[in-house]
Amino acid sequence: NTPRGLEPPNPGPVTPEERWRMIAEAAYYRAEHRCFVGGDTADDWLQASAEIDNMLEALGCTVNNGS
């Protein structure tokens, strides 16, 4: 299940800014889940990045780099 609010606005191209926001929110939820105690923020970001990229791929979304 995708955490509430992390779904892309609509299937299709996602801007790098939208992807960054989704990763930031997912990383925040990871830290919040452990009450912001322990853990590693870089690891939270890397895991969130993989989670969001997998979700976008599963939904058939692409990241539009403007090129």
N, C-alpha and C. Protein backbone atom coordinates (compact mmCIF):
# COMPACT_ATOMS: atom_id res chain seq x y z
N ASN A 1 0.83 -1.19 0.00
CA ASN A 1 0.00 0.00 0.00
C ASN A 1 0.87 1.25 0.00
N THR A 2 0.48 2.21 -0.78
CA THR A 2 1.18 3.49 -0.83
C THR A 2 0.66 4.38 0.28
N PRO A 3 1.56 4.98 1.06
CA PRO A 3 1.09 5.89 2.11
C PRO A 3 0.23 7.00 1.52
N ARG A 4 -0.80 7.38 2.27
CA ARG A 4 -1.73 8.42 1.85
C ARG A 4 -0.96 9.67 1.42
N GLY A 5 -1.35 10.24 0.29
CA GLY A 5 -0.74 11.47 -0.18
C GLY A 5 0.48 11.29 -1.06
N LEU A 6 0.95 10.05 -1.22
CA LEU A 6 2.16 9.84 -2.01
C LEU A 6 1.86 9.43 -3.44
N GLU A 7 0.59 9.25 -3.76
CA GLU A 7 0.26 8.88 -5.12
C GLU A 7 0.54 10.05 -6.05
N PRO A 8 0.99 9.75 -7.27
CA PRO A 8 1.18 10.84 -8.23
C PRO A 8 -0.17 11.46 -8.55
N PRO A 9 -0.21 12.72 -8.96
CA PRO A 9 -1.47 13.40 -9.22
C PRO A 9 -2.32 12.71 -10.27
N ASN A 10 -1.69 12.13 -11.27
CA ASN A 10 -2.39 11.34 -12.27
C ASN A 10 -1.35 10.48 -12.98
N PRO A 11 -1.78 9.31 -13.47
CA PRO A 11 -0.81 8.46 -14.17
C PRO A 11 -0.25 9.19 -15.39
N GLY A 12 0.98 8.93 -15.69
CA GLY A 12 1.63 9.58 -16.81
C GLY A 12 2.92 10.23 -16.36
N PRO A 13 3.36 11.24 -17.08
CA PRO A 13 4.61 11.89 -16.70
C PRO A 13 4.55 12.56 -15.33
N VAL A 14 5.63 12.44 -14.59
CA VAL A 14 5.78 13.06 -13.28
C VAL A 14 6.99 13.97 -13.37
N THR A 15 6.88 15.18 -12.87
CA THR A 15 8.02 16.10 -12.93
C THR A 15 9.05 15.68 -11.88
N PRO A 16 10.29 16.07 -12.08
CA PRO A 16 11.30 15.78 -11.05
C PRO A 16 10.91 16.38 -9.69
N GLU A 17 10.24 17.52 -9.71
CA GLU A 17 9.82 18.15 -8.46
C GLU A 17 8.76 17.32 -7.75
N GLU A 18 7.81 16.76 -8.52
CA GLU A 18 6.79 15.90 -7.93
C GLU A 18 7.43 14.64 -7.34
N ARG A 19 8.38 14.04 -8.08
CA ARG A 19 9.08 12.85 -7.59
C ARG A 19 9.83 13.18 -6.30
N TRP A 20 10.53 14.32 -6.28
CA TRP A 20 11.28 14.74 -5.09
C TRP A 20 10.35 14.90 -3.90
N ARG A 21 9.18 15.53 -4.11
CA ARG A 21 8.21 15.74 -3.03
C ARG A 21 7.71 14.40 -2.49
N MET A 22 7.42 13.46 -3.40
CA MET A 22 6.94 12.15 -2.96
C MET A 22 8.01 11.43 -2.14
N ILE A 23 9.27 11.51 -2.58
CA ILE A 23 10.36 10.88 -1.83
C ILE A 23 10.52 11.55 -0.47
N ALA A 24 10.48 12.88 -0.44
CA ALA A 24 10.63 13.60 0.83
C ALA A 24 9.53 13.20 1.81
N GLU A 25 8.29 13.10 1.33
CA GLU A 25 7.19 12.71 2.21
C GLU A 25 7.36 11.28 2.70
N ALA A 26 7.75 10.38 1.81
CA ALA A 26 7.94 8.99 2.21
C ALA A 26 9.07 8.86 3.23
N ALA A 27 10.15 9.61 3.04
CA ALA A 27 11.26 9.59 4.00
C ALA A 27 10.81 10.14 5.35
N TYR A 28 10.02 11.19 5.32
CA TYR A 28 9.48 11.77 6.56
C TYR A 28 8.63 10.73 7.29
N TYR A 29 7.74 10.05 6.57
CA TYR A 29 6.88 9.04 7.21
C TYR A 29 7.71 7.91 7.81
N ARG A 30 8.82 7.55 7.17
CA ARG A 30 9.70 6.51 7.73
C ARG A 30 10.25 6.97 9.08
N ALA A 31 10.74 8.21 9.14
CA ALA A 31 11.28 8.74 10.40
C ALA A 31 10.18 8.90 11.43
N GLU A 32 9.02 9.37 11.01
CA GLU A 32 7.90 9.53 11.93
C GLU A 32 7.49 8.19 12.53
N HIS A 33 7.51 7.14 11.72
CA HIS A 33 7.12 5.81 12.18
C HIS A 33 7.99 5.34 13.35
N ARG A 34 9.23 5.77 13.40
CA ARG A 34 10.11 5.37 14.50
C ARG A 34 10.23 6.51 15.53
N CYS A 35 9.28 7.46 15.47
CA CYS A 35 9.23 8.61 16.40
C CYS A 35 10.49 9.47 16.30
N PHE A 36 11.10 9.52 15.13
CA PHE A 36 12.28 10.34 14.86
C PHE A 36 13.46 9.99 15.76
N VAL A 37 13.47 8.76 16.26
CA VAL A 37 14.55 8.29 17.14
C VAL A 37 15.35 7.24 16.38
N GLY A 38 16.68 7.38 16.40
CA GLY A 38 17.55 6.41 15.74
C GLY A 38 17.40 6.51 14.23
N GLY A 39 17.88 5.51 13.57
CA GLY A 39 17.81 5.49 12.12
C GLY A 39 18.79 6.45 11.49
N ASP A 40 18.72 6.52 10.19
CA ASP A 40 19.65 7.33 9.41
C ASP A 40 18.85 8.04 8.33
N THR A 41 18.93 9.37 8.30
CA THR A 41 18.14 10.12 7.33
C THR A 41 18.54 9.79 5.89
N ALA A 42 19.81 9.54 5.65
CA ALA A 42 20.24 9.18 4.30
C ALA A 42 19.64 7.84 3.89
N ASP A 43 19.60 6.89 4.83
CA ASP A 43 19.00 5.59 4.56
C ASP A 43 17.49 5.74 4.34
N ASP A 44 16.85 6.59 5.14
CA ASP A 44 15.41 6.85 4.94
C ASP A 44 15.18 7.35 3.52
N TRP A 45 16.03 8.29 3.06
CA TRP A 45 15.88 8.86 1.72
C TRP A 45 16.09 7.81 0.64
N LEU A 46 17.14 7.00 0.79
CA LEU A 46 17.42 5.98 -0.21
C LEU A 46 16.30 4.95 -0.30
N GLN A 47 15.80 4.52 0.85
CA GLN A 47 14.70 3.55 0.85
C GLN A 47 13.43 4.17 0.28
N ALA A 48 13.16 5.42 0.64
CA ALA A 48 11.98 6.10 0.11
C ALA A 48 12.10 6.28 -1.40
N SER A 49 13.30 6.62 -1.87
CA SER A 49 13.53 6.79 -3.30
C SER A 49 13.23 5.50 -4.05
N ALA A 50 13.71 4.39 -3.54
CA ALA A 50 13.46 3.10 -4.19
C ALA A 50 11.96 2.77 -4.16
N GLU A 51 11.32 3.05 -3.03
CA GLU A 51 9.88 2.78 -2.90
C GLU A 51 9.08 3.60 -3.91
N ILE A 52 9.39 4.89 -4.02
CA ILE A 52 8.65 5.76 -4.94
C ILE A 52 8.94 5.38 -6.39
N ASP A 53 10.20 5.11 -6.71
CA ASP A 53 10.52 4.71 -8.09
C ASP A 53 9.82 3.41 -8.46
N ASN A 54 9.74 2.46 -7.55
CA ASN A 54 9.03 1.20 -7.81
C ASN A 54 7.54 1.46 -8.01
N MET A 55 6.96 2.36 -7.18
CA MET A 55 5.54 2.69 -7.31
C MET A 55 5.28 3.36 -8.66
N LEU A 56 6.12 4.33 -9.04
CA LEU A 56 5.93 5.01 -10.30
C LEU A 56 6.03 4.04 -11.48
N GLU A 57 7.00 3.14 -11.40
CA GLU A 57 7.16 2.14 -12.47
C GLU A 57 5.93 1.24 -12.55
N ALA A 58 5.44 0.79 -11.39
CA ALA A 58 4.27 -0.09 -11.37
C ALA A 58 3.03 0.61 -11.95
N LEU A 59 2.94 1.94 -11.76
CA LEU A 59 1.81 2.71 -12.28
C LEU A 59 2.00 3.12 -13.73
N GLY A 60 3.19 2.84 -14.27
CA GLY A 60 3.46 3.22 -15.65
C GLY A 60 3.79 4.69 -15.82
N CYS A 61 4.22 5.32 -14.74
CA CYS A 61 4.57 6.74 -14.79
C CYS A 61 6.03 6.89 -15.21
N THR A 62 6.31 7.97 -15.87
CA THR A 62 7.68 8.30 -16.23
C THR A 62 8.03 9.64 -15.60
N VAL A 63 9.30 9.86 -15.34
CA VAL A 63 9.75 11.15 -14.83
C VAL A 63 10.10 12.02 -16.02
N ASN A 64 9.40 13.13 -16.14
CA ASN A 64 9.60 14.05 -17.25
C ASN A 64 10.71 15.02 -16.87
N ASN A 65 11.86 14.89 -17.50
CA ASN A 65 13.00 15.75 -17.21
C ASN A 65 13.00 17.01 -18.06
N GLY A 66 11.92 17.24 -18.78
CA GLY A 66 11.82 18.45 -19.57
C GLY A 66 12.61 18.40 -20.88
N SER A 67 13.13 17.25 -21.23
CA SER A 67 13.89 17.16 -22.48
C SER A 67 13.11 16.44 -23.54
